[in-house]
Coordinates of C-alpha atoms and ligand atoms in Angstrom, one line a residue:
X1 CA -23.6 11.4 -24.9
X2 CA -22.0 13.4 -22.1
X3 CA -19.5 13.3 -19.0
X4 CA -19.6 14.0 -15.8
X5 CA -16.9 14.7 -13.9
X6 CA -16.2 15.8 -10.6
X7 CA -12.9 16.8 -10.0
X8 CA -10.7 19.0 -7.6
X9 CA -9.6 22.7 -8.8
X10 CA -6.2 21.6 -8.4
X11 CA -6.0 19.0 -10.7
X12 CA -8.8 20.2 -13.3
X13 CA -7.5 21.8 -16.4
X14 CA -8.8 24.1 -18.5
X15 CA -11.1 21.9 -21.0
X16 CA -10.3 18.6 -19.2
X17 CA -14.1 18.5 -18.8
X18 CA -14.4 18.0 -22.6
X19 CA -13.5 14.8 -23.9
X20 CA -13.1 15.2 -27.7
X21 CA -15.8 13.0 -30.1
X22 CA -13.4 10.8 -30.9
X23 CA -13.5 9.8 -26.9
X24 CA -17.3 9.7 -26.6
X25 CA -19.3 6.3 -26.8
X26 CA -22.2 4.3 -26.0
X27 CA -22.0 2.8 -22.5
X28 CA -22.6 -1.1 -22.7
X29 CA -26.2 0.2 -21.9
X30 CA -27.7 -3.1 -22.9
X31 CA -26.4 -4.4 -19.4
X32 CA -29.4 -4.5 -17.7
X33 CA -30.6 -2.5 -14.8
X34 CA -28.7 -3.4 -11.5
X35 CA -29.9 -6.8 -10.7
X36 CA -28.9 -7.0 -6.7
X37 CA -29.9 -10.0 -6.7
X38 CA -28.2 -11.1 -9.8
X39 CA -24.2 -12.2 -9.7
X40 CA -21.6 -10.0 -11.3
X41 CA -18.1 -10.6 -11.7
X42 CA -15.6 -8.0 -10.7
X43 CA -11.9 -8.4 -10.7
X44 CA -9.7 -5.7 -9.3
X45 CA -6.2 -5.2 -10.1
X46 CA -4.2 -3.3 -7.7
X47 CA -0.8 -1.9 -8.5
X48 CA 1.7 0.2 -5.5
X49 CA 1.9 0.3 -1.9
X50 CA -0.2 -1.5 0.7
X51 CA -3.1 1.7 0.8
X52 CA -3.9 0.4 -2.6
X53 CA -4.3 -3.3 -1.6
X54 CA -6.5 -2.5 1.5
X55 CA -8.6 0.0 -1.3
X56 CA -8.7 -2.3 -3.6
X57 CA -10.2 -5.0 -1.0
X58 CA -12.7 -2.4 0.5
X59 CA -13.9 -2.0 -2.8
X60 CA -14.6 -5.8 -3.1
X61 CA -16.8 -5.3 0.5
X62 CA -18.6 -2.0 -1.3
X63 CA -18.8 -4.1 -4.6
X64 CA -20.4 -7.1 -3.0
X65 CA -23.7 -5.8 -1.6
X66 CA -24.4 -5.1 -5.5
X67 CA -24.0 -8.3 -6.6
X68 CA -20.8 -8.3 -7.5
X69 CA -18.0 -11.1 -6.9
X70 CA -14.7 -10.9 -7.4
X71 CA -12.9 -13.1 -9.9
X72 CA -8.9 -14.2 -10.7
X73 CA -8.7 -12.7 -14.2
X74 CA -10.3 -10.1 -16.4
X75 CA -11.6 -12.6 -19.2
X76 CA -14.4 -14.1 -16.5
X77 CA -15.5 -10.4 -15.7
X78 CA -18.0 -7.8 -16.5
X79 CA -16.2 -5.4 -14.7
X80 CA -12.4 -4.4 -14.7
X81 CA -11.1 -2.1 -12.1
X82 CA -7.6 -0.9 -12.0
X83 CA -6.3 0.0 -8.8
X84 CA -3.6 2.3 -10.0
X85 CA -0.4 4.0 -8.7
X86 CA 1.4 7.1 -9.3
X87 CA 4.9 7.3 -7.2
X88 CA 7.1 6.6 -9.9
X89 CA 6.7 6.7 -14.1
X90 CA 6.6 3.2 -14.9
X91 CA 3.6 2.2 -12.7
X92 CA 1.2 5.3 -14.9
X93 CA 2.7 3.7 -17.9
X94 CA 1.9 0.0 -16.6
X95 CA -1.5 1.2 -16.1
X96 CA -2.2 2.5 -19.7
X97 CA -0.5 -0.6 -21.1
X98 CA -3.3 -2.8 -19.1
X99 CA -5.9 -0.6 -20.4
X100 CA -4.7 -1.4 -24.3
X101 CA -4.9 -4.9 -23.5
X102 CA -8.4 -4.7 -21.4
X103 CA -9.7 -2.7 -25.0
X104 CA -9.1 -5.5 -27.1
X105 CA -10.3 -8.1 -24.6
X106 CA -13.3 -5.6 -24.1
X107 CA -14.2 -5.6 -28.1
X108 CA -13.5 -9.4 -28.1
X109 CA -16.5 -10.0 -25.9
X110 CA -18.5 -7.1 -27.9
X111 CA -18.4 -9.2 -30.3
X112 CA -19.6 -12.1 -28.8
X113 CA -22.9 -9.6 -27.4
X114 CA -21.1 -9.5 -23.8
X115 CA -20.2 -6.1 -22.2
X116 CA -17.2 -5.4 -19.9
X117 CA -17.2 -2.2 -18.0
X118 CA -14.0 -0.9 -17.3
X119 CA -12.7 1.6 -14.3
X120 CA -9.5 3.0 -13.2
X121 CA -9.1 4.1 -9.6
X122 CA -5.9 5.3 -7.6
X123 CA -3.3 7.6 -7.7
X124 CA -3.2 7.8 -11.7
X125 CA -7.0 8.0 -11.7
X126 CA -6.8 11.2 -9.4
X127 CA -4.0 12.9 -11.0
X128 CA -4.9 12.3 -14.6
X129 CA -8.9 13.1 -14.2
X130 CA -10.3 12.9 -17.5
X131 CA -7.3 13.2 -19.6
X132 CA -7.0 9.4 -18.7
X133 CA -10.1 8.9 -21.1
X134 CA -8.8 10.8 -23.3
X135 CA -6.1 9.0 -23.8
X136 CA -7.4 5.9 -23.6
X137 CA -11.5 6.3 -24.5
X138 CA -12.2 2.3 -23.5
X139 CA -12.1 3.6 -20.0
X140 CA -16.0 4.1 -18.7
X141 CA -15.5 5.6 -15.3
X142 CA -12.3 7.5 -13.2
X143 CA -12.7 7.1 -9.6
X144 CA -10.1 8.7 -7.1
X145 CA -8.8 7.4 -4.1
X146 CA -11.3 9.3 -1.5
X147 CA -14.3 8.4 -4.1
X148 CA -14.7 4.5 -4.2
X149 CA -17.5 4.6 -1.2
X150 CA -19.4 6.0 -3.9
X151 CA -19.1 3.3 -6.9
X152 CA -22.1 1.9 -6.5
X153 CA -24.3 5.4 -7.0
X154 CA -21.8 6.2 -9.7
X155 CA -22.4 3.1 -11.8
X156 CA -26.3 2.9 -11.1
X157 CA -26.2 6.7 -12.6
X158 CA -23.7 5.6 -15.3
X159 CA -26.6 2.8 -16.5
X160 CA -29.5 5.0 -15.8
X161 CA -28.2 8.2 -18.1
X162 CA -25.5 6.6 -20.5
X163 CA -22.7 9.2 -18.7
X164 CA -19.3 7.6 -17.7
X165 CA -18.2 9.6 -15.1
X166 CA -14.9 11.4 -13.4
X167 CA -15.0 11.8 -9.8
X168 CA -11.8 12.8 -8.4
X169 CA -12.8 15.9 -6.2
X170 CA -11.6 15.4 -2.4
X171 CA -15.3 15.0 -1.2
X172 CA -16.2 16.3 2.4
X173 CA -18.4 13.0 3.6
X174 CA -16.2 10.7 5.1
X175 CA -15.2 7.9 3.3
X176 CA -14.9 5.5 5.9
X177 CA -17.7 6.4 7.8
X178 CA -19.5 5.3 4.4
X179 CA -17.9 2.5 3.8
X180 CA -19.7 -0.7 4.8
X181 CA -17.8 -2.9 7.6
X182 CA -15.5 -5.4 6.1
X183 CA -17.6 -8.5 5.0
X184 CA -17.1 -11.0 7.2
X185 CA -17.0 -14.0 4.4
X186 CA -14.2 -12.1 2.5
X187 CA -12.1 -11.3 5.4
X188 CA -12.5 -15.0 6.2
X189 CA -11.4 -16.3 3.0
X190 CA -8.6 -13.2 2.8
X191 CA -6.4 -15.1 5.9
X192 CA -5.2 -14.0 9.7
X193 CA -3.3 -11.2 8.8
X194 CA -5.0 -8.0 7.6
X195 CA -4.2 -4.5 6.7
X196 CA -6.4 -1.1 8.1
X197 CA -6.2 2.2 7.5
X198 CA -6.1 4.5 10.0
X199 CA -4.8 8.0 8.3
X200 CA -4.3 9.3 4.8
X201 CA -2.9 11.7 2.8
X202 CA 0.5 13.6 3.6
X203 CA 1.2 17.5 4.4
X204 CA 4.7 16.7 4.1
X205 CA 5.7 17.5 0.5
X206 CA 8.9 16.1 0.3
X207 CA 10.5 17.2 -2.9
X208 CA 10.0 14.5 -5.3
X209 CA 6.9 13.1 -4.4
X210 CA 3.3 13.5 -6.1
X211 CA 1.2 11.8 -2.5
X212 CA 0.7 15.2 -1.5
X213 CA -1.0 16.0 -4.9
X214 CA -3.0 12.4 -5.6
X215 CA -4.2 11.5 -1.7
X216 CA -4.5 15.2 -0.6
X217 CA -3.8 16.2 2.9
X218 CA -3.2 14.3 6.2
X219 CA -6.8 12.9 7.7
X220 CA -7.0 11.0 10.6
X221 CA -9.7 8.5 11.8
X222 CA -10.9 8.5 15.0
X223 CA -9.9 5.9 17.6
X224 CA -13.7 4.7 18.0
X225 CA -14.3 3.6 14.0
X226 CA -10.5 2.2 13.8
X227 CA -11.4 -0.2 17.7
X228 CA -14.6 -1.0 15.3
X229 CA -13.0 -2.1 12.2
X230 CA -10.2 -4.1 14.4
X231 CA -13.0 -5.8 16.1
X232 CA -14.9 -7.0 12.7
X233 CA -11.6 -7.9 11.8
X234 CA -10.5 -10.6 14.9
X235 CA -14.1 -11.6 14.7
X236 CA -13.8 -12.6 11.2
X237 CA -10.6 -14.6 12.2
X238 CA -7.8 -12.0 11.9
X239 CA -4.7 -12.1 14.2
X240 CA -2.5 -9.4 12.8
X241 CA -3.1 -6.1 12.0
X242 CA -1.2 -3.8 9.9
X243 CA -2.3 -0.2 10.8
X244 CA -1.8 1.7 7.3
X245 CA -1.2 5.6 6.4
X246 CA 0.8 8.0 3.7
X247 CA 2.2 9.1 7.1
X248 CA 1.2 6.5 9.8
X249 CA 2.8 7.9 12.7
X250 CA 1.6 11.3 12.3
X251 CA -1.9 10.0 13.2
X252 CA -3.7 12.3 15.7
X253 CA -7.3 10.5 15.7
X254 CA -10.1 11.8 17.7
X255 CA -9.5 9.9 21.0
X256 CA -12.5 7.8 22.6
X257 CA -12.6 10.7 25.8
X258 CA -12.1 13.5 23.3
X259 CA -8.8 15.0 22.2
X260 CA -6.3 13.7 19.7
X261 CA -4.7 10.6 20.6
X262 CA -1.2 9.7 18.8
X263 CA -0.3 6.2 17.3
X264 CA 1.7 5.2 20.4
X265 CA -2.3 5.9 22.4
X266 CA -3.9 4.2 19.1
X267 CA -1.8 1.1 19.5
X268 CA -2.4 0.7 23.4
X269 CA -6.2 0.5 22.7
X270 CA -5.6 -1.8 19.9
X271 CA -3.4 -4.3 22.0
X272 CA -6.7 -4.6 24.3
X273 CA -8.4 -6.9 22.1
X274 CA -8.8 -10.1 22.9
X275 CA -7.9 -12.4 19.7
X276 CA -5.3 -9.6 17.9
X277 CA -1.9 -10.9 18.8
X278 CA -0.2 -8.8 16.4
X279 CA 0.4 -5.0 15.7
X280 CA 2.2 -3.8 12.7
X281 CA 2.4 -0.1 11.1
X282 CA 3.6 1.4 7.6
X283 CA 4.9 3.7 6.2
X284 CA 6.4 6.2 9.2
X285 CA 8.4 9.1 8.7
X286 CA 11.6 9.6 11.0
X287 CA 10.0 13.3 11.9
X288 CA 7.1 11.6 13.5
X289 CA 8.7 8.8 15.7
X290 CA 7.7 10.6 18.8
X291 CA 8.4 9.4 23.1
X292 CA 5.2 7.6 23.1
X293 CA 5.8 5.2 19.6
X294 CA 9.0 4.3 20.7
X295 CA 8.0 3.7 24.3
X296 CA 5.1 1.5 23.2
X297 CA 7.7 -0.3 21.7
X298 CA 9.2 -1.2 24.8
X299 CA 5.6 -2.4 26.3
X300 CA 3.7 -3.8 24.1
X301 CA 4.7 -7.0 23.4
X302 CA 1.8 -7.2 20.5
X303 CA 3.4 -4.6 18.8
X304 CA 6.0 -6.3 16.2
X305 CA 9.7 -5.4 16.8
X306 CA 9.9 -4.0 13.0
X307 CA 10.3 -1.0 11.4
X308 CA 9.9 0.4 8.1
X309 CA 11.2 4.0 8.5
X310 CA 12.3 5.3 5.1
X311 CA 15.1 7.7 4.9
X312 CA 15.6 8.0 1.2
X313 CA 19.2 9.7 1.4
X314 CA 22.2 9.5 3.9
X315 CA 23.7 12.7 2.7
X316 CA 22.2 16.0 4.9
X317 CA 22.8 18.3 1.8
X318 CA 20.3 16.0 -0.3
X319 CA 17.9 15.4 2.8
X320 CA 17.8 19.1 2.8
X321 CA 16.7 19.3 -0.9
X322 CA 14.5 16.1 -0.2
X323 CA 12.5 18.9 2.4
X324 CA 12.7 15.6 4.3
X325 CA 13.2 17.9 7.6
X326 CA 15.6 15.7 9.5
X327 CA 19.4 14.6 9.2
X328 CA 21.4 11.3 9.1
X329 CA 22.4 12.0 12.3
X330 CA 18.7 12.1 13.5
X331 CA 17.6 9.1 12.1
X332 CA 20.6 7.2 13.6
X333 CA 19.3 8.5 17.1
X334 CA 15.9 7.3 16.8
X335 CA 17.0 4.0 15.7
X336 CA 19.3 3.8 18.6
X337 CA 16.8 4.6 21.0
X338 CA 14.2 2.0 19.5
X339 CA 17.0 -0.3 19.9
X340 CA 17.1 0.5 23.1
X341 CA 13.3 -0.2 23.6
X342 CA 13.4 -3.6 21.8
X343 CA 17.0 -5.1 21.0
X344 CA 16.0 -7.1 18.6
X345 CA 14.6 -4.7 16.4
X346 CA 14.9 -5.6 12.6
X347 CA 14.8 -2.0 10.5
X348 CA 13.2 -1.6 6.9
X349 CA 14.0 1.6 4.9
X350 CA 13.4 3.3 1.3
X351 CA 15.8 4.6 -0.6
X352 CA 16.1 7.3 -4.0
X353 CA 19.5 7.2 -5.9
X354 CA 20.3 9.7 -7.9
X355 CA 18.1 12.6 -6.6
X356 CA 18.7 15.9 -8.7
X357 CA 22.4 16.9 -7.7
X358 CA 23.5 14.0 -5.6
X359 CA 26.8 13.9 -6.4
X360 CA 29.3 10.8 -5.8
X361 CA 30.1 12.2 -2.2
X362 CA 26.2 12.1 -1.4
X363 CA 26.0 8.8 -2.8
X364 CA 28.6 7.5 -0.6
X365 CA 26.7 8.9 2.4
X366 CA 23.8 6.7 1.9
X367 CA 25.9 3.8 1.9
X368 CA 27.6 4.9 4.7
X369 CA 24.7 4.9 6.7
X370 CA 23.3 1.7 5.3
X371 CA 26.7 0.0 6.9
X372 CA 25.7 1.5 10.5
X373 CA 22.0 0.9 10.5
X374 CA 21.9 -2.7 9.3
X375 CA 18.6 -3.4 7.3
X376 CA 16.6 -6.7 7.4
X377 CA 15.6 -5.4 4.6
X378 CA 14.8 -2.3 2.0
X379 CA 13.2 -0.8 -1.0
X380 CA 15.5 1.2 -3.5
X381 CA 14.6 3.5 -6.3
X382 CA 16.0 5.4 -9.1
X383 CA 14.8 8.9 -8.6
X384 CA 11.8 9.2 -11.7
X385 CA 10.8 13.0 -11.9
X386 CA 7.2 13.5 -11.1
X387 CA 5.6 16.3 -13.0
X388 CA 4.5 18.9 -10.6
X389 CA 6.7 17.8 -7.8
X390 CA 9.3 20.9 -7.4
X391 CA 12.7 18.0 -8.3
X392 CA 11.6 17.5 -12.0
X393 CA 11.9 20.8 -12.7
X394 CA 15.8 20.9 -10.7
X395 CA 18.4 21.5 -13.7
X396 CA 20.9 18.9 -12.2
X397 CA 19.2 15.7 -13.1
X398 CA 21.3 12.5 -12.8
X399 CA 22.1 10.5 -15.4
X400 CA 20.0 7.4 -16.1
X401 CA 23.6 5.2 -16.4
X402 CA 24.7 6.9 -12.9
X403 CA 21.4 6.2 -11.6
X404 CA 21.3 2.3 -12.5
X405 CA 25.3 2.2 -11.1
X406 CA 24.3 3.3 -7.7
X407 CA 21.3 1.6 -7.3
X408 CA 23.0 -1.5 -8.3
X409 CA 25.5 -0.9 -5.7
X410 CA 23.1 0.1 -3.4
X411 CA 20.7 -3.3 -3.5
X412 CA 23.9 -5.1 -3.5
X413 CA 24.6 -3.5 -0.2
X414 CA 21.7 -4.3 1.6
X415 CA 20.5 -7.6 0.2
X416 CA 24.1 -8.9 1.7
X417 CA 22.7 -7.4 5.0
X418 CA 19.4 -9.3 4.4
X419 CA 20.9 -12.5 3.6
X420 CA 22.7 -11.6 7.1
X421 CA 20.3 -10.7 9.4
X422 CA 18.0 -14.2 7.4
X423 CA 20.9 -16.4 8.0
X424 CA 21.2 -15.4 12.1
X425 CA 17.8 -16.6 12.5
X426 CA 18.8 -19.9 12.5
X427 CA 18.7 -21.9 15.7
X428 CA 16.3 -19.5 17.4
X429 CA 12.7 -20.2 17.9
X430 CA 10.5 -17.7 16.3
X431 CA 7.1 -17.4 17.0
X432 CA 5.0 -17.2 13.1
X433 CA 1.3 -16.7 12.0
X434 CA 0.9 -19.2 9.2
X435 CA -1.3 -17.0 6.5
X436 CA -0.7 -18.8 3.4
X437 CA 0.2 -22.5 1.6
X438 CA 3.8 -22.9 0.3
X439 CA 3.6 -23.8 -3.5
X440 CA 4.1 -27.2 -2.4
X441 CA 0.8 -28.4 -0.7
X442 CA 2.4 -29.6 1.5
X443 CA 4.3 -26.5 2.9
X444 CA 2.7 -23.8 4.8
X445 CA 4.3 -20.6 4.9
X446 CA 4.4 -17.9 7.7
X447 CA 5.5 -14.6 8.9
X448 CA 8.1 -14.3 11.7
X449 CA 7.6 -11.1 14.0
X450 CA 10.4 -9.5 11.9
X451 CA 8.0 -9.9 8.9
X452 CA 10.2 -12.9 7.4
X453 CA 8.5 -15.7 5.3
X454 CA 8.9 -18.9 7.4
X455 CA 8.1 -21.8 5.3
X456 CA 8.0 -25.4 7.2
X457 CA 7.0 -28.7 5.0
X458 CA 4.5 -31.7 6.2
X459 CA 2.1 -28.7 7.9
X460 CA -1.4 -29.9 9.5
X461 CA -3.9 -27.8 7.8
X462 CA -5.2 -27.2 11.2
X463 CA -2.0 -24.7 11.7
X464 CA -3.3 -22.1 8.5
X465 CA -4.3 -19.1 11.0
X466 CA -2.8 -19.7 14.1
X467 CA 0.6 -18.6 15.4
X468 CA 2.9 -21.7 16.7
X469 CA 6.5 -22.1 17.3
X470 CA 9.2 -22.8 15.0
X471 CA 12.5 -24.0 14.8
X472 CA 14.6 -21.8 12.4
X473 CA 16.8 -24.5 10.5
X474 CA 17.9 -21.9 7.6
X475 CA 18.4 -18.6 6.2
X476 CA 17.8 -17.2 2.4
X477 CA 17.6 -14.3 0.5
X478 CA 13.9 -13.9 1.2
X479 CA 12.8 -16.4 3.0
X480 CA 13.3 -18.6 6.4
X481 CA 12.5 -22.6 6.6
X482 CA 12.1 -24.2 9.9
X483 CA 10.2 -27.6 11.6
X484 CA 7.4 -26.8 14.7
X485 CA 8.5 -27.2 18.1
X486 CA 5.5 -29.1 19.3
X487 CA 1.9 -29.3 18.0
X488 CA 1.3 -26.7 21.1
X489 CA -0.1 -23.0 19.7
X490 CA 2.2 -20.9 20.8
X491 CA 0.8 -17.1 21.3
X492 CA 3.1 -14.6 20.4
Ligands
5AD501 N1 11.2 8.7 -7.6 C1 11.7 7.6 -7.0 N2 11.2 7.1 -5.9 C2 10.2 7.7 -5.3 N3 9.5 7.4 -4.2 C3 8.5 8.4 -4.0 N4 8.6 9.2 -5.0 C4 9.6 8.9 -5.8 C5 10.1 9.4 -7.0 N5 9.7 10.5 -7.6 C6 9.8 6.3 -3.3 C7 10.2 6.8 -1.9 C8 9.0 6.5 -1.1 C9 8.5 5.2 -1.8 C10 7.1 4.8 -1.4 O1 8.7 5.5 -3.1 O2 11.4 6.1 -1.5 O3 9.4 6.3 0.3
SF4_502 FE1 5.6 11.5 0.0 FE2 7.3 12.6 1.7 FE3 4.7 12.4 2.3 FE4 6.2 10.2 2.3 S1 6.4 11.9 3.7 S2 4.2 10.4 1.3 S3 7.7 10.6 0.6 S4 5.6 13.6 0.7

C-alpha cells in the first residue's frame, strides 16, 4: 500500500511523504468502481470564512456529475469531506476532533460491511499535507484549496490503485477554468443570494497570518469567466451576489478589451445584468480601497452601502508590527470619504487583541477608534500564534487573561454600537431579499442592504426570492423585524 502525494516545496517536509505503517491501510476497495450513474451520498462540512462556503458548494457542483448527492449529516454518507480552516488554533483543532468522531462512525459502518470515505480539504489540509494522516490515519485523501477541481480523478485513481492521496501543490491549470458551471438545480435549491469568487490568495503577509502560506499568492479571474458565472447565477434565480477574495479589492482581472480591470470596473460590468439587483464584496483591505471603489459607491446603486474593511488594531505602533501598511489615521480617511459617497454607509471591521507587545496604551487606541468609526457590526479575536507567521515567534506575547479582558471589553464596545445602529432602523423602510424561512413557518426572514436579518411574520411563500419593502418596527442585537408595505415587489 502506498501514497501519493503532491505537495508544494514549501510546505513538504523532509519524510512527510512517508506515512509510518501504523498510518497505512486498505482503502474501502470493495466500493465498487464509480457507478455514474449510481447515487452517492456526500456531505461536506465547512468550517471559516465565506471562501470556504463557496469551496465547499463548488465541490457539491464538481461532486454531482459523479453521482454524488449531498446529504445533512455524516451517518447517511459514504463520503465525508471536511472543509477546513486554518486562521486561528482552535478551528485545526476542531477539525481533528471531527476526524476522531468521523473514525468511530467510519468503523461503526465497517462493521455493518458499509464503507465511508473520508477527505479533508482547506486551509488545514494544505498546511498540514500528509502529517494530517499521520496523525489521524482514518483520513483517505488531503485535498488543498487550489486542488478540488480535481476530486473526481483523484478518487477514481484512489479506487483504481488502493493509494489515498495528498495533493496540496499550487497546480498551474486553472481551477476555475476547470470547474464545471454552478449546477443550476443546486443553485436553485441554495436561495437568491449567492457568493463568487473572483480572486484568491494574498501577497500581503501581514504579521500574524498563515493565508499567505495555505491559499498562496494573489490570482485574479478574468472579467469574462466572472460575467459567466454571474449570468448562471441570475439564471438559476440569484439576486445578490457577494463577490469573494483573501483580498477582494486588490482584484486586477483580465478585462473583457484586454488590460487589468480593478473591482470598481468589475462591479460596473456586474451591475449590467439584468436580474442581479444586488452587489456585495468581502474581505477588502484598507490599502486597496482605491478612487474607483469608492466612486462606484457613489453610482451604483446595486452596489450595497456596506463595508467590511478590517483594521485589526487602532494603535500605528501595532499596525506597524501587523505589516498592515497603513495607519489609524488612514483608515479614518477612507471611511470618511465613502461616507461621503453613500451617507448611509454601515461599516464592518475585524479586530486582534492582544497582538505580541500591545500594551494597555495600544489597546486603548483600538477602542478609540471604534468610538469614531461606529460599526454596524464586527468580528473580534484574541491574537492565536500561527506557527510560521513571523508574530509567534515575537518574545512579548500577551497574556491569555489580558487577552480575554480586552476582548471582553472590546465586544462590549461594539455590540452596544450594533444594538445602536439595529435600533435606528426602526421607522424607515428598508428594501430586503427574503433568502430564508424564520424558524417559525410562518416567518420569513431577509437581508436589509446593510446586511441585517429582517424577519417579518404571516409571509406569502410567494415573497422567498424577491426583494419587497418593509416597515422596520424593531431593533435587536442581531436581528430587525418589520411588516411589508404593500404586496408590491419593490426592486432595490
Ligand atoms: N490570530 C487571531 N486572529 C487572526 N486573524 C487572522 N489571523 C489571526 C491570528 N493569527 C483574524 C483577522 C482576520 C480574520 C479573518 O481573522 O482579524 O481579518
Ligand atoms: Fe491575511 Fe493580511 Fe492577507 Fe488579510 S491582508 S489575508 S490578514 S495576510
Amino acid at each position: 500500500m502506498s501514497d501519493t502525494i503532491v505537495s508544494p516545496a514549501q510546505s513538504a517536509e523532509p519524510g512527510e511523504a512517508k506515512a509510518p505503517d501504523s498510518a497505512r491501510r486498505a482503502l474501502p476497495l470493495s466500493v465498487k468502481p464509480a457507478d455514474k450513474a449510481n447515487s452517492r451520498k456526500i456531505f461536506i462540512k465547512t468550517y471559516g470564512c465565506q471562501m470556504n462556503v463557496y469551496d465547499s458548494l463548488r465541490m457539491a457542483d464538481v461532486m454531482a456529475p459523479e453521482g454524488y448527492s449531498e446529504v445533512g449529516t455524516p451517518e447517511e454518507a459514504d463520503m465525508v469531506i471536511l472543509n477546513t480552516c486554518h486562521i486561528r488554533e482552535k478551528a485545526a483543532e476542531k477539525v481533528y476532533s471531527e476526524l476522531g468522531r468521523l473514525r468511530v462512525l467510519k468503523d461503526e459502518k465497517k462493521t455493518r460491511g458499509e464503507d465511508m470515505m473520508i477527505g479533508v480539504a482547506g486551509c488545514v489540509a494544505q498546511a498540514e499535507g500528509a502529517e494530517m494522516r499521520r496523525r489521524e490515519p482514518t483520513v483517505d485523501f488531503v485535498v488543498g484549496p487550489q486542488n478540488y477541481h480535481r476530486m473526481p480523478a483523484m478518487i477514481d485513481k484512489m479506487r483504481e490503485t488502493g493509494q489515498r492521496i495528498v495533493d496540496t501543490e499550487f497546480p498551474i491549470e486553472d481551477k476555475f477554468e476547470t470547474l464545471p458551471a454552478p449546477q443550476k438545480r443546486l443553485t436553485l435549491a441554495r436561495g437568491p443570494a449567492a457568493f463568487l469568487t473572483v480572486q484568491e490568495g494574498c501577497d500581503k503577509f501581514c504579521t500574524f497570518c498563515v493565508v499567505p502560506y495555505t491559499r498562496g499568492g494573489e490570482y485574479s479571474r478574468p472579467v469574462a469567466r466572472i460575467l459567466d458565472e454571474a449570468r448562471a447565477l441570475v439564471d438559476a434565480g440569484v439576486r445578490e451576489v457577494t463577490l469573494l477574495g483573501q483580498n477582494v479589492n486588490a482584484y486586477h482581472g483580465e478585462a473583457a478589451g484586454g488590460g487589468s480591470a480593478t473591482l470598481g470596473a468589475l462591479v460596473a460590468e456586474l451591475a449590467q445584468i439584468n436580474g442581479l439587483d444586488r452587489i456585495r464584496y468581502i474581505t477588502s483591505h484598507p490599502r486597496d480601497m482605491d478612487d474607483e471603489l469608492i466612486e462606484a459607491h457613489a453610482h451604483i446603486a446595486k452596489l450595497m452601502p456596506y463595508l467590511h474593511l478590517p483594521v485589526q488594531s487602532g494603535s500605528d505602533r501595532i499596525l506597524e508590527a501587523m505589516n498592515r501598511q497603513h495607519t489609524a489615521e488612514r483608515y479614518h480617511e477612507i471611511i470618511a470619504r465613502i461616507r461621503k459617497a453613500r451617507p448611509d454607509f454601515a461599516m464592518s471591521s475585524d479586530f486582534i487583541v492582544g497582538f505580541p507587545g500591545e500594551s494597555d496604551a495600544d489597546f486603548e487606541d483600538t477602542l478609540a477608534l471604534i468610538e469614531t468609526v461606529g460599526f454596524a457590526q464586527a468580528y473580534s479575536f484574541k491574537y492565536s500564534p500561527r506557527p510560521g507567521t513571523p508574530a509567534a515567534t515575537h518574545d512579548e506575547q500577551v497574556h491569555e487573561a489580558v487577552k480575554a479582558e480586552r476582548l471582553q471589553r472590546l465586544q462590549t464596545l461594539v455590540s452596544g454600537q450594533q444594538l445602536a445602529f439595529n435600533q435606528s432602523c426602526t421607522g424607515r423602510v428598508l428594501p430586503v431579499l427574503f433568502d430564508r424561512r424564520g424558524r417559525d413557518r410562518h416567518q420569513l426572514v431577509g437581508r436589509s442592504p446593510y446586511l441585517q436579518s429582517v424577519h417579518i411574520n404571516e409571509a406569502p411563500d410567494s415573497l422567498f426570492g424577491t426583494i419587497a419593502n418593509v416597515h422596520i418596527e424593531g431593533g435587536f442585537q442581531n436581528s430587525l423585524k418589520g411588516r411589508l408595505v404593500a404586496d408590491e415587489i419593490a426592486t432595490a
